Amino acid sequence: MPDSGAGRLVLLILAAVFAFLYVPIAVLVGLSFNASGLPTAWTGFSTRWYAALLQNGEILGAARNTLIVAAASTAIATLLGTALAVGVELRRRRSRGIEALIFAPMIIPDIVLAIALLSFFSLLRIPMGLHTIVMAHVVFNLAFVCAVVRARLKSFDWSIVEASSDLGASLVTTWVRVVLPVIAPAIVAGALLAFTLSVDEFIIAFFTAGAGRASITLPMQVYAMIRFGVTPEINALATLVMGASLVALALAQRLNRRTLGA
Amino acid sequence: MRPVVEIEGVVRRFGSVTAVDGVSLAIAEGAFFALLGASGSGKTTLLRMLAGFEMPDAGRILLDGADITRTPPNRRPVNLMFQSYALFPHMTVAQNVAYGLEMERRPRAEIRARVAEMLETVQLLPLAGRRPDQLSGGQRQRVALARALVKRPRVLLLDEPLGALDAKLRGQMQLELKRLQHEVGITFIVVTHDQDEALVMADRIAILRAGRLEQVGTPREVYESPATRYAADFIGQMNFLPGHALPGGLRLPDGGLVRVAGEGPVQGEAVAAVRPERIRLGPGENTLTGTVRALAYHGLDLQLQVETPAAAEPVTLRLTAGEAETAPGIGERVTLGWAARDTRIFPA
């Protein structure tokens, strides 16, 4: 095939598509190591922008906020999402309607969810800050964790729960020693997915953060900085965030493949 | 001696369906007991009530004389081998087998010794470190068996234990299960839809139909003296000749008479039943004449289908390999004979 003209054309199109997707990212990563501050000229390899990044108090504060929001919303969503997935699966026949309700936050546009949450918090006069961002992120993370865990539960053999009970285990022991270990990879995969989604979420965080600098997250910080032009520091930050996301995503996929393959 | 298991008038309904409808049974210590029935006969529901996964709507279940009807599964000295085997996929063979002993909080040394001994018995010791997905179907079946047996239950329940195996392995495992049961001396209650399996393995068989007991007896009793027409039809092959019951026999539509040993209590419309292997070529106490319509060679025997004026359905008989050499061909006229004591009469 690669010898024929048509085959070569197909390869060329494929290369063009991948270039379109990944060249900008490669350029960004490259510029983050550019000694010069200008995107127009390469003056040599340097990690000075990474050093500058680590001394920028605003960026570090925003990164800290993002990690707090991501960790807290992931923890809550993983707990609730797993419980929800199990509950829905156990009552599968009676929960068709519930299923649609669970997955709605995955489909509803972020901007709609953002406005709705903002109105909701204002209406209840809840003072806004990091805690409201956490609550807002739980809303969509819950749906994603639930979806991943449910996919695993669909192929779960419930007779092993009866077998455990038959062999003398209490309900709690059965959950700790049989059910959770079997679905653990799916729970971890769901949690990693939730964490990644939370880290780079902008719109909803922007709407539910409230006023002031105290609860600015990383995407909001980048947005604020970018209004004065793309600085190499942002390139360095973007490279770090992308690296962390890729690691998390790769882990999640690997775990999920292992559960589904079993 | 008091039976190990006593089932007293047990009923279980699912919505409008009565799965088990007033079953009473006593199962003796050390028995290999088969619950035999077609799908929907209630045999699995009955087994699940013995394991504690279903609660009867009425009736009682006693184990060694103690009422266990409401005892949860994890507190019954009874273990179930699941049809799907239900092995824990994240544990090794040894961990699967040790699980039940860990639940009893046995000392670690005792657990290790008993697991090793059990795996030796089912010839799985070399595979102790494998996970279930690295085992063949037959090996998984033996792990499931070992996991249930290692707890030394008063009664071992087996739900279609050989259902997932291929025919040849099934034949071996029937004898293997029987040997193992003899060796460990534990009462086995096995659910099966396979009448051959029940005849080979069990020393007592209960035939269930639509949630009720049809007959309980030894394999020989249920085969030689079926209590009902359903039991006669379900176990083995049977010829049925419809007619009108008389004292001492049955009048066929063509006027012929089928004699039975002793007078049956049956009157009115009835069927006479006789096993294919009891019919011989040549006249007997009961005689029919007809034309050979089909021959089927089975290796060990030759089956003849003979059309007679006495019945709408052809009569089947089985000739042994020796007799088959002189067997009639298709279209030949033949005389069939059998003894009165090999004939049974059931209400139509």
Coordinates of C-alpha atoms in Angstrom, one line a residue:
Chain A
M1 CA 0.0 0.0 0.0
P2 CA 2.6 2.7 0.9
D3 CA 4.1 2.2 -2.5
S4 CA 1.0 3.1 -4.4
G5 CA 0.1 6.8 -5.1
A6 CA -3.2 6.6 -3.2
G7 CA -1.4 5.0 -0.2
R8 CA 1.1 7.8 -0.1
L9 CA -1.7 10.4 -0.3
V10 CA -3.5 8.8 2.7
L11 CA -0.3 8.9 4.7
L12 CA 0.2 12.5 3.8
I13 CA -3.3 13.5 5.0
L14 CA -2.7 11.5 8.2
A15 CA 0.5 13.4 8.8
A16 CA -1.2 16.7 8.1
V17 CA -4.0 16.0 10.6
F18 CA -1.5 15.0 13.3
A19 CA 0.6 18.1 12.6
F20 CA -2.5 20.3 12.9
L21 CA -3.3 18.7 16.2
Y22 CA 0.2 18.5 17.8
V23 CA 2.5 21.1 16.2
P24 CA 1.0 24.0 18.3
I25 CA 1.6 21.9 21.5
A26 CA 5.1 21.1 20.4
V27 CA 5.8 24.7 19.7
L28 CA 4.5 25.7 23.1
V29 CA 6.7 23.1 24.9
G30 CA 9.7 24.2 22.8
L31 CA 9.1 27.9 23.6
S32 CA 8.9 27.2 27.3
F33 CA 12.6 26.2 27.0
N34 CA 13.6 29.3 24.9
A35 CA 16.1 31.5 26.6
S36 CA 14.7 34.5 24.8
G37 CA 11.4 36.0 26.0
L38 CA 10.2 36.5 22.5
P39 CA 8.3 33.8 20.6
T40 CA 9.9 34.9 17.3
A41 CA 13.5 34.0 18.0
W42 CA 15.2 30.9 19.4
T43 CA 18.3 32.0 21.4
G44 CA 19.1 28.7 23.1
F45 CA 17.9 26.2 25.6
S46 CA 17.1 27.4 29.1
T47 CA 15.0 26.5 32.1
R48 CA 14.9 30.1 33.4
W49 CA 11.1 30.4 32.8
Y50 CA 10.5 27.4 35.0
A51 CA 12.7 29.1 37.7
A52 CA 10.7 32.3 37.3
L53 CA 7.5 30.3 37.6
L54 CA 8.5 28.8 40.9
Q55 CA 9.1 32.3 42.3
N56 CA 5.8 33.7 41.1
G57 CA 3.7 33.9 44.3
E58 CA 0.4 34.4 42.3
I59 CA 0.9 31.4 40.2
L60 CA 1.9 29.2 43.1
G61 CA -1.1 30.4 45.1
A62 CA -3.4 29.6 42.1
A63 CA -1.7 26.2 41.7
R64 CA -2.3 25.4 45.4
N65 CA -6.0 26.4 45.1
T66 CA -6.4 24.2 42.0
L67 CA -4.8 21.2 43.8
I68 CA -7.1 21.8 46.8
V69 CA -10.2 22.0 44.6
A70 CA -9.2 19.0 42.5
A71 CA -8.3 16.8 45.5
A72 CA -11.4 17.7 47.5
S73 CA -13.9 17.4 44.7
T74 CA -12.3 14.1 43.5
A75 CA -12.4 12.6 47.0
I76 CA -16.1 13.5 47.5
A77 CA -17.1 12.6 43.9
T78 CA -15.3 9.3 44.1
L79 CA -17.0 8.3 47.3
L80 CA -20.5 9.4 46.2
G81 CA -20.1 8.3 42.6
T82 CA -19.1 4.8 43.6
A83 CA -21.9 4.5 46.0
L84 CA -24.3 5.8 43.4
A85 CA -23.1 3.4 40.7
V86 CA -23.5 0.4 43.0
G87 CA -26.9 1.5 44.2
V88 CA -28.2 2.1 40.6
E89 CA -26.7 -1.2 39.5
L90 CA -28.4 -3.1 42.3
R91 CA -31.8 -1.6 41.4
R92 CA -31.2 -1.6 37.7
R93 CA -34.8 -2.3 36.7
R94 CA -36.3 0.5 38.8
S95 CA -33.7 3.2 38.0
R96 CA -34.0 4.1 34.3
G97 CA -35.1 7.6 35.1
I98 CA -32.4 8.1 37.7
E99 CA -29.8 7.1 35.2
A100 CA -30.7 10.0 32.9
L101 CA -30.5 12.4 35.9
I102 CA -27.0 11.1 36.9
F103 CA -25.5 11.6 33.5
A104 CA -27.1 15.0 32.7
P105 CA -24.2 17.0 34.1
M106 CA -21.9 15.3 31.6
I107 CA -24.0 16.6 28.7
I108 CA -25.3 20.0 29.9
P109 CA -23.0 22.7 28.5
D110 CA -20.5 24.0 31.1
I111 CA -21.7 27.5 30.7
V112 CA -25.3 26.5 31.6
L113 CA -24.1 24.6 34.6
A114 CA -21.9 27.5 35.6
I115 CA -24.8 30.1 35.5
A116 CA -27.1 27.6 37.2
L117 CA -24.7 27.1 40.1
L118 CA -23.9 30.8 40.4
S119 CA -27.7 31.6 40.7
F120 CA -28.2 28.7 43.1
F121 CA -25.4 29.8 45.5
S122 CA -26.6 33.5 45.2
L123 CA -30.2 32.5 45.9
L124 CA -29.2 30.6 49.0
R125 CA -26.8 33.5 50.0
I126 CA -23.9 31.0 50.3
P127 CA -20.7 33.1 50.4
M128 CA -18.5 32.0 47.5
G129 CA -14.9 30.8 47.6
L130 CA -12.9 27.6 47.1
H131 CA -15.7 25.6 48.9
T132 CA -18.3 26.6 46.2
I133 CA -15.9 25.6 43.4
V134 CA -15.4 22.2 45.1
M135 CA -19.2 21.7 45.3
A136 CA -19.6 22.8 41.7
H137 CA -16.8 20.4 40.5
V138 CA -18.4 17.5 42.5
V139 CA -21.5 18.0 40.4
F140 CA -19.9 17.0 37.1
N141 CA -17.1 14.7 38.6
L142 CA -19.8 12.6 40.3
A143 CA -21.3 11.8 36.9
F144 CA -17.9 10.8 35.4
V145 CA -16.9 8.6 38.4
C146 CA -20.3 7.0 38.3
A147 CA -20.1 6.3 34.6
V148 CA -16.6 4.6 34.9
V149 CA -17.6 2.5 37.9
R150 CA -20.9 1.5 36.3
A151 CA -19.1 0.3 33.2
R152 CA -17.1 -2.1 35.4
L153 CA -20.2 -3.2 37.4
K154 CA -22.0 -4.2 34.2
S155 CA -19.6 -7.1 33.9
F156 CA -19.5 -7.8 37.7
D157 CA -20.4 -11.3 38.7
W158 CA -22.7 -10.8 41.7
S159 CA -22.6 -14.5 42.5
I160 CA -19.2 -13.9 44.1
V161 CA -21.0 -11.7 46.7
E162 CA -23.2 -14.7 47.5
A163 CA -20.2 -17.0 47.5
S164 CA -18.5 -14.8 50.1
S165 CA -21.6 -14.8 52.3
D166 CA -21.9 -18.6 51.9
L167 CA -18.3 -19.0 53.0
G168 CA -19.1 -17.2 56.3
A169 CA -18.3 -13.6 55.6
S170 CA -20.5 -10.7 56.9
L171 CA -21.7 -8.0 54.6
V172 CA -19.0 -5.6 55.6
T173 CA -16.3 -8.2 55.1
T174 CA -17.7 -9.1 51.7
W175 CA -17.4 -5.5 50.6
V176 CA -13.9 -5.0 52.0
R177 CA -12.4 -8.2 50.8
V178 CA -14.4 -9.1 47.6
V179 CA -16.4 -6.2 46.0
L180 CA -14.0 -3.3 46.5
P181 CA -10.8 -5.1 45.4
V182 CA -12.6 -6.3 42.2
I183 CA -13.9 -2.9 41.3
A184 CA -10.9 -0.9 42.7
P185 CA -9.2 -0.3 39.3
A186 CA -12.4 1.3 38.0
I187 CA -12.7 3.5 41.1
V188 CA -9.1 4.6 40.8
A189 CA -9.6 5.2 37.0
G190 CA -12.7 7.3 37.8
A191 CA -10.9 9.3 40.4
L192 CA -8.0 10.1 38.1
L193 CA -10.4 11.2 35.4
A194 CA -12.2 13.4 37.9
F195 CA -9.0 14.9 39.1
T196 CA -7.8 15.7 35.5
L197 CA -11.2 17.3 34.6
S198 CA -11.1 19.4 37.8
V199 CA -7.6 20.7 37.3
D200 CA -8.2 22.4 33.9
E201 CA -11.8 23.3 34.4
F202 CA -12.3 27.1 33.8
I203 CA -15.8 28.3 33.2
I204 CA -17.5 26.8 36.2
A205 CA -14.7 27.7 38.6
F206 CA -14.7 31.2 37.2
F207 CA -18.4 31.6 37.9
T208 CA -18.4 30.0 41.4
A209 CA -15.2 31.4 42.8
G210 CA -16.6 34.7 44.1
A211 CA -14.8 38.0 44.1
G212 CA -11.1 38.6 45.0
R213 CA -7.9 36.8 44.5
A214 CA -8.2 34.3 47.3
S215 CA -9.9 31.6 45.4
I216 CA -8.3 32.0 41.9
T217 CA -7.5 28.6 40.3
L218 CA -4.7 27.9 37.8
P219 CA -6.8 28.3 34.6
M220 CA -8.2 31.6 36.0
Q221 CA -4.7 32.8 36.7
V222 CA -3.5 31.9 33.2
Y223 CA -6.5 33.7 31.8
A224 CA -5.7 36.8 33.8
M225 CA -2.0 36.7 32.7
I226 CA -2.8 36.1 29.0
R227 CA -4.7 39.4 28.8
F228 CA -1.3 41.0 28.8
G229 CA 0.2 38.7 26.2
V230 CA 1.6 35.2 26.2
T231 CA 4.6 35.2 28.4
P232 CA 7.2 32.3 28.4
E233 CA 6.2 31.7 32.0
I234 CA 2.7 30.6 30.8
N235 CA 4.3 28.3 28.3
A236 CA 6.3 26.7 31.1
L237 CA 3.2 26.4 33.3
A238 CA 1.1 24.9 30.4
T239 CA 3.9 22.3 29.8
L240 CA 3.9 21.2 33.4
V241 CA 0.1 21.0 33.6
M242 CA 0.0 19.0 30.3
G243 CA 2.7 16.6 31.6
A244 CA 0.8 16.0 34.8
S245 CA -2.5 15.4 32.9
L246 CA -0.9 13.0 30.5
V247 CA 0.5 10.9 33.3
A248 CA -2.9 10.9 35.0
L249 CA -4.8 10.0 31.8
A250 CA -2.3 7.2 30.9
L251 CA -2.7 5.7 34.4
A252 CA -6.5 5.9 34.2
Q253 CA -6.6 4.2 30.8
R254 CA -4.3 1.5 31.9
L255 CA -6.3 0.7 35.0
N256 CA -9.5 0.8 33.1
R257 CA -8.2 -1.6 30.4
R258 CA -7.1 -4.0 33.1
T259 CA -10.6 -4.1 34.7
L260 CA -12.4 -4.4 31.5
G261 CA -10.0 -7.0 30.2
A262 CA -10.4 -9.2 33.3
Chain B
M1 CA -31.0 -42.2 62.7
R2 CA -32.2 -38.7 62.4
P3 CA -31.9 -37.2 58.9
V4 CA -29.4 -34.4 58.4
V5 CA -31.8 -32.2 56.5
E6 CA -35.5 -32.1 57.0
I7 CA -37.6 -29.9 54.7
E8 CA -41.2 -29.5 55.9
G9 CA -43.9 -28.2 53.7
V10 CA -41.7 -25.5 52.1
V11 CA -43.3 -22.9 49.8
R12 CA -41.7 -20.1 47.9
R13 CA -43.5 -17.7 45.7
F14 CA -42.1 -15.1 43.3
G15 CA -45.0 -12.7 42.6
S16 CA -47.8 -14.8 41.1
V17 CA -45.5 -17.8 40.4
T18 CA -45.2 -20.5 43.0
A19 CA -41.6 -21.8 42.4
V20 CA -41.7 -24.3 45.3
D21 CA -45.1 -25.6 46.3
G22 CA -45.2 -27.5 49.5
V23 CA -42.1 -29.8 49.3
S24 CA -41.3 -32.1 52.2
L25 CA -38.1 -34.2 52.1
A26 CA -35.8 -35.9 54.6
I27 CA -32.2 -36.4 53.6
A28 CA -30.1 -39.0 55.4
E29 CA -26.6 -38.4 56.7
G30 CA -23.9 -39.2 54.1
A31 CA -26.4 -39.4 51.2
F32 CA -25.7 -38.3 47.6
F33 CA -29.0 -36.8 47.0
A34 CA -30.1 -35.4 43.6
L35 CA -32.9 -32.8 43.0
L36 CA -33.8 -33.6 39.4
G37 CA -36.2 -31.6 37.3
A38 CA -36.6 -29.6 34.1
S39 CA -36.0 -25.8 34.2
G40 CA -38.7 -24.1 36.2
S41 CA -39.3 -27.1 38.3
G42 CA -38.2 -25.2 41.4
K43 CA -35.1 -27.3 42.1
T44 CA -32.6 -24.4 42.2
T45 CA -35.0 -22.3 44.4
L46 CA -35.2 -25.2 46.8
L47 CA -31.4 -25.4 46.9
R48 CA -31.0 -21.7 47.4
M49 CA -33.4 -22.0 50.4
L50 CA -31.1 -24.6 51.9
A51 CA -28.2 -22.3 51.4
G52 CA -30.1 -19.4 52.9
F53 CA -30.3 -17.1 49.9
E54 CA -34.1 -17.4 49.7
M55 CA -36.5 -17.4 52.5
P56 CA -39.5 -19.8 52.3
D57 CA -42.9 -18.2 52.4
A58 CA -44.1 -21.2 54.4
G59 CA -42.7 -24.3 56.0
R60 CA -39.5 -25.1 57.8
I61 CA -36.0 -26.3 57.1
L62 CA -34.2 -28.3 59.8
L63 CA -30.5 -29.1 60.0
D64 CA -29.6 -31.8 62.6
G65 CA -33.0 -31.1 64.1
A66 CA -32.5 -27.4 64.6
D67 CA -34.6 -24.9 62.7
I68 CA -32.4 -22.9 60.3
T69 CA -35.2 -21.5 58.2
R70 CA -34.3 -17.9 59.1
T71 CA -30.5 -18.3 59.6
P72 CA -28.5 -16.2 57.2
P73 CA -26.2 -18.0 54.7
N74 CA -23.0 -17.0 56.6
R75 CA -24.2 -18.7 59.8
R76 CA -25.2 -22.0 58.2
P77 CA -22.8 -25.0 58.4
V78 CA -23.8 -25.6 54.8
N79 CA -21.9 -24.6 51.7
L80 CA -22.9 -24.1 48.1
M81 CA -20.9 -24.8 45.0
F82 CA -22.3 -22.3 42.5
Q83 CA -23.2 -23.2 38.9
S84 CA -20.9 -20.3 37.7
Y85 CA -18.3 -21.4 40.3
A86 CA -18.2 -17.8 41.6
L87 CA -14.5 -17.8 42.2
F88 CA -13.0 -14.6 43.5
P89 CA -11.1 -13.3 40.4
H90 CA -8.6 -11.2 42.4
M91 CA -7.4 -14.1 44.6
T92 CA -5.2 -17.1 43.8
V93 CA -6.5 -20.7 44.0
A94 CA -5.0 -21.0 47.5
Q95 CA -6.5 -17.7 48.6
N96 CA -9.9 -18.7 47.3
V97 CA -9.8 -22.0 49.2
A98 CA -8.5 -20.3 52.4
Y99 CA -11.2 -17.6 52.4
G100 CA -13.8 -19.7 54.2
L101 CA -11.4 -20.8 56.9
E102 CA -10.2 -17.2 57.4
M103 CA -13.9 -16.3 58.0
E104 CA -13.9 -18.9 60.8
R105 CA -10.8 -17.2 62.3
R106 CA -8.8 -20.4 62.3
P107 CA -5.1 -20.2 63.2
R108 CA -2.9 -19.5 60.2
A109 CA -1.0 -22.8 60.5
E110 CA -4.2 -24.8 60.5
I111 CA -5.5 -22.8 57.4
R112 CA -2.3 -23.5 55.5
A113 CA -2.4 -27.2 56.3
R114 CA -6.1 -27.7 55.5
V115 CA -5.8 -25.7 52.2
A116 CA -2.8 -27.8 51.1
E117 CA -4.6 -31.0 52.1
M118 CA -7.8 -30.0 50.2
L119 CA -5.9 -28.9 47.1
E120 CA -4.1 -32.3 47.2
T121 CA -7.4 -34.1 47.3
V122 CA -8.7 -32.3 44.2
Q123 CA -5.2 -32.5 42.5
L124 CA -4.7 -28.8 42.3
L125 CA -1.7 -28.3 44.5
P126 CA 0.7 -27.4 41.7
L127 CA -1.7 -24.6 40.6
A128 CA -2.2 -23.1 44.1
G129 CA -0.6 -19.8 43.0
R130 CA -2.7 -19.3 39.8
R131 CA -5.6 -17.0 39.4
P132 CA -9.0 -18.2 38.2
D133 CA -8.6 -16.7 34.7
Q134 CA -5.5 -18.9 34.2
L135 CA -7.4 -22.1 34.8
S136 CA -9.4 -24.4 32.5
G137 CA -13.1 -25.0 33.1
G138 CA -12.5 -28.4 34.8
Q139 CA -9.8 -26.9 37.1
R140 CA -12.1 -24.0 38.1
Q141 CA -14.8 -26.5 38.9
R142 CA -12.4 -28.3 41.2
V143 CA -11.3 -25.0 42.9
A144 CA -15.0 -24.2 43.6
L145 CA -15.5 -27.7 45.0
A146 CA -12.3 -27.4 47.2
R147 CA -13.4 -24.0 48.5
A148 CA -16.7 -25.3 49.6
L149 CA -15.4 -28.6 51.0
V150 CA -12.5 -27.3 53.0
K151 CA -14.9 -25.8 55.5
R152 CA -16.2 -29.4 56.2
P153 CA -19.8 -28.4 56.0
R154 CA -22.6 -30.6 57.3
V155 CA -24.1 -30.6 53.9
L156 CA -22.6 -29.6 50.5
L157 CA -25.0 -28.1 48.0
L158 CA -24.1 -28.3 44.3
D159 CA -25.9 -26.3 41.7
E160 CA -25.5 -28.0 38.3
P161 CA -21.9 -28.8 39.2
L162 CA -21.0 -30.3 35.8
G163 CA -23.2 -28.0 33.7
A164 CA -20.4 -25.9 32.3
L165 CA -18.1 -28.9 31.3
D166 CA -18.0 -30.7 28.0
A167 CA -19.6 -34.1 27.6
K168 CA -16.4 -36.2 28.0
L169 CA -15.1 -34.3 31.1
R170 CA -18.7 -34.5 32.6
G171 CA -18.6 -38.2 32.4
Q172 CA -15.3 -38.4 34.3
M173 CA -16.3 -35.8 36.9
Q174 CA -19.5 -37.7 37.7
L175 CA -17.5 -40.6 38.9
E176 CA -14.9 -38.2 40.4
L177 CA -17.6 -36.4 42.5
K178 CA -19.0 -39.7 43.7
R179 CA -15.5 -40.9 44.7
L180 CA -14.8 -37.6 46.5
Q181 CA -18.1 -37.7 48.3
H182 CA -17.3 -41.2 49.5
E183 CA -13.9 -40.1 50.6
V184 CA -15.0 -37.0 52.6
G185 CA -18.2 -38.6 53.9
I186 CA -20.2 -35.3 53.6
T187 CA -23.8 -35.3 52.6
F188 CA -24.1 -33.9 49.0
I189 CA -27.3 -32.4 47.6
V190 CA -26.9 -31.8 43.9
V191 CA -29.3 -30.0 41.6
T192 CA -29.4 -31.2 38.0
H193 CA -31.6 -31.3 34.9
D194 CA -29.6 -34.2 33.5
Q195 CA -31.3 -37.5 34.3
D196 CA -28.3 -39.6 33.3
E197 CA -26.2 -37.6 35.7
A198 CA -28.6 -38.1 38.6
L199 CA -28.8 -41.9 37.9
V200 CA -25.0 -42.3 37.8
M201 CA -24.1 -40.1 40.8
A202 CA -26.9 -40.1 43.3
D203 CA -28.0 -42.8 45.7
R204 CA -31.4 -41.0 46.1
I205 CA -33.3 -38.9 43.5
A206 CA -36.2 -36.5 44.0
I207 CA -38.0 -35.6 40.8
L208 CA -39.5 -32.2 40.9
R209 CA -42.2 -30.9 38.6
A210 CA -43.7 -27.4 38.8
G211 CA -42.6 -26.9 42.4
R212 CA -43.9 -30.3 43.6
L213 CA -42.3 -33.6 44.3
E214 CA -43.2 -36.2 41.7
Q215 CA -41.2 -39.1 43.2
V216 CA -38.4 -39.8 45.6
G217 CA -36.4 -43.0 45.5
T218 CA -33.2 -44.8 44.6
P219 CA -32.1 -44.5 40.9
R220 CA -33.3 -48.1 40.4
E221 CA -36.7 -47.4 41.9
V222 CA -37.3 -44.2 39.9
Y223 CA -36.1 -46.0 36.7
E224 CA -37.8 -49.4 37.2
S225 CA -40.9 -48.3 39.1
P226 CA -41.8 -44.7 38.1
A227 CA -44.6 -43.4 40.3
T228 CA -46.2 -41.1 37.7
R229 CA -46.4 -40.8 34.0
Y230 CA -44.2 -37.7 34.2
A231 CA -41.5 -39.5 36.1
A232 CA -41.7 -42.4 33.6
D233 CA -41.3 -40.0 30.7
F234 CA -38.6 -37.8 32.3
I235 CA -36.2 -40.6 33.3
G236 CA -34.9 -42.7 30.4
Q237 CA -36.9 -43.6 27.3
M238 CA -40.5 -44.9 27.5
N239 CA -43.1 -46.2 25.1
F240 CA -46.7 -45.1 26.0
L241 CA -49.7 -46.9 24.6
P242 CA -53.0 -45.1 25.2
G243 CA -56.1 -47.1 25.9
H244 CA -58.8 -48.0 28.4
A245 CA -57.9 -49.4 31.8
L246 CA -59.4 -52.7 32.9
P247 CA -58.8 -54.9 36.0
G248 CA -55.4 -56.5 35.3
G249 CA -54.6 -54.6 32.1
L250 CA -55.5 -52.1 29.4
R251 CA -57.6 -52.4 26.3
L252 CA -55.9 -50.9 23.2
P253 CA -57.9 -49.1 20.5
D254 CA -57.5 -52.0 18.1
G255 CA -59.0 -54.4 20.6
G256 CA -55.7 -55.9 21.8
L257 CA -55.1 -56.3 25.5
V258 CA -52.0 -55.2 27.5
R259 CA -51.5 -57.2 30.7
V260 CA -49.9 -55.9 33.9
A261 CA -48.7 -57.9 36.9
G262 CA -51.1 -57.2 39.7
E263 CA -54.2 -55.1 39.1
G264 CA -53.6 -51.4 38.8
P265 CA -55.9 -49.0 40.7
V266 CA -56.3 -47.1 37.5
Q267 CA -59.7 -46.9 35.7
G268 CA -60.9 -45.1 32.6
E269 CA -58.6 -43.5 30.0
A270 CA -55.0 -44.6 30.7
V271 CA -51.6 -45.3 29.2
A272 CA -49.6 -48.5 29.4
A273 CA -45.8 -47.8 29.6
V274 CA -42.9 -50.1 28.7
R275 CA -39.2 -49.4 28.4
P276 CA -37.6 -50.0 24.9
E277 CA -35.0 -52.4 26.3
R278 CA -37.8 -54.6 27.8
I279 CA -39.4 -55.4 24.4
R280 CA -38.0 -58.4 22.5
L281 CA -38.7 -59.7 19.0
G282 CA -41.2 -62.6 19.1
P283 CA -44.4 -63.1 21.1
G284 CA -44.6 -62.6 24.9
E285 CA -47.2 -62.2 27.6
N286 CA -48.0 -58.9 25.8
T287 CA -47.7 -59.0 22.0
L288 CA -48.0 -56.5 19.2
T289 CA -47.4 -56.8 15.5
G290 CA -46.2 -54.0 13.2
T291 CA -43.9 -52.8 10.5
V292 CA -40.4 -51.6 11.0
R293 CA -40.3 -47.9 10.0
A294 CA -36.8 -46.7 11.1
L295 CA -33.5 -48.1 12.4
A296 CA -31.0 -46.1 14.4
Y297 CA -27.5 -47.6 15.2
H298 CA -26.0 -46.3 18.5
G299 CA -22.9 -48.5 18.7
L300 CA -23.9 -50.3 21.9
D301 CA -27.4 -51.0 20.6
L302 CA -29.8 -50.7 17.7
Q303 CA -33.1 -48.9 18.1
L304 CA -36.1 -50.0 16.0
Q305 CA -39.1 -47.9 15.4
V306 CA -42.1 -50.1 14.7
E307 CA -45.5 -48.8 13.5
T308 CA -48.4 -50.8 15.0
P309 CA -52.2 -50.5 14.5
A310 CA -52.4 -50.3 18.3
A311 CA -50.9 -46.8 18.8
A312 CA -50.5 -43.6 16.8
E313 CA -46.9 -43.2 18.0
P314 CA -44.4 -45.8 16.7
V315 CA -43.1 -48.3 19.4
T316 CA -39.4 -48.1 20.1
L317 CA -37.3 -51.1 21.1
R318 CA -33.6 -51.6 21.7
L319 CA -31.7 -54.6 20.5
T320 CA -28.3 -55.3 21.9
A321 CA -25.3 -55.5 19.6
G322 CA -25.5 -59.3 19.5
E323 CA -29.2 -59.3 18.5
A324 CA -28.6 -56.5 16.0
E325 CA -26.9 -58.9 13.5
T326 CA -30.1 -60.7 12.8
A327 CA -32.3 -57.6 13.1
P328 CA -35.1 -57.1 10.6
G329 CA -34.9 -54.4 7.9
I330 CA -37.1 -51.4 7.2
G331 CA -40.5 -52.4 5.9
E332 CA -40.4 -56.0 7.4
R333 CA -43.3 -57.2 9.5
V334 CA -42.3 -58.0 13.1
T335 CA -43.9 -59.4 16.3
L336 CA -43.0 -57.6 19.5
G337 CA -43.4 -59.2 23.0
W338 CA -42.8 -58.2 26.6
A339 CA -43.6 -59.4 30.1
A340 CA -46.6 -58.3 32.1
R341 CA -44.3 -57.3 35.0
D342 CA -42.4 -54.9 32.8
T343 CA -45.6 -53.0 32.1
R344 CA -47.0 -50.1 34.1
I345 CA -50.3 -48.2 33.8
F346 CA -50.8 -44.5 34.4
P347 CA -53.9 -42.4 34.2
A348 CA -54.0 -40.6 30.8

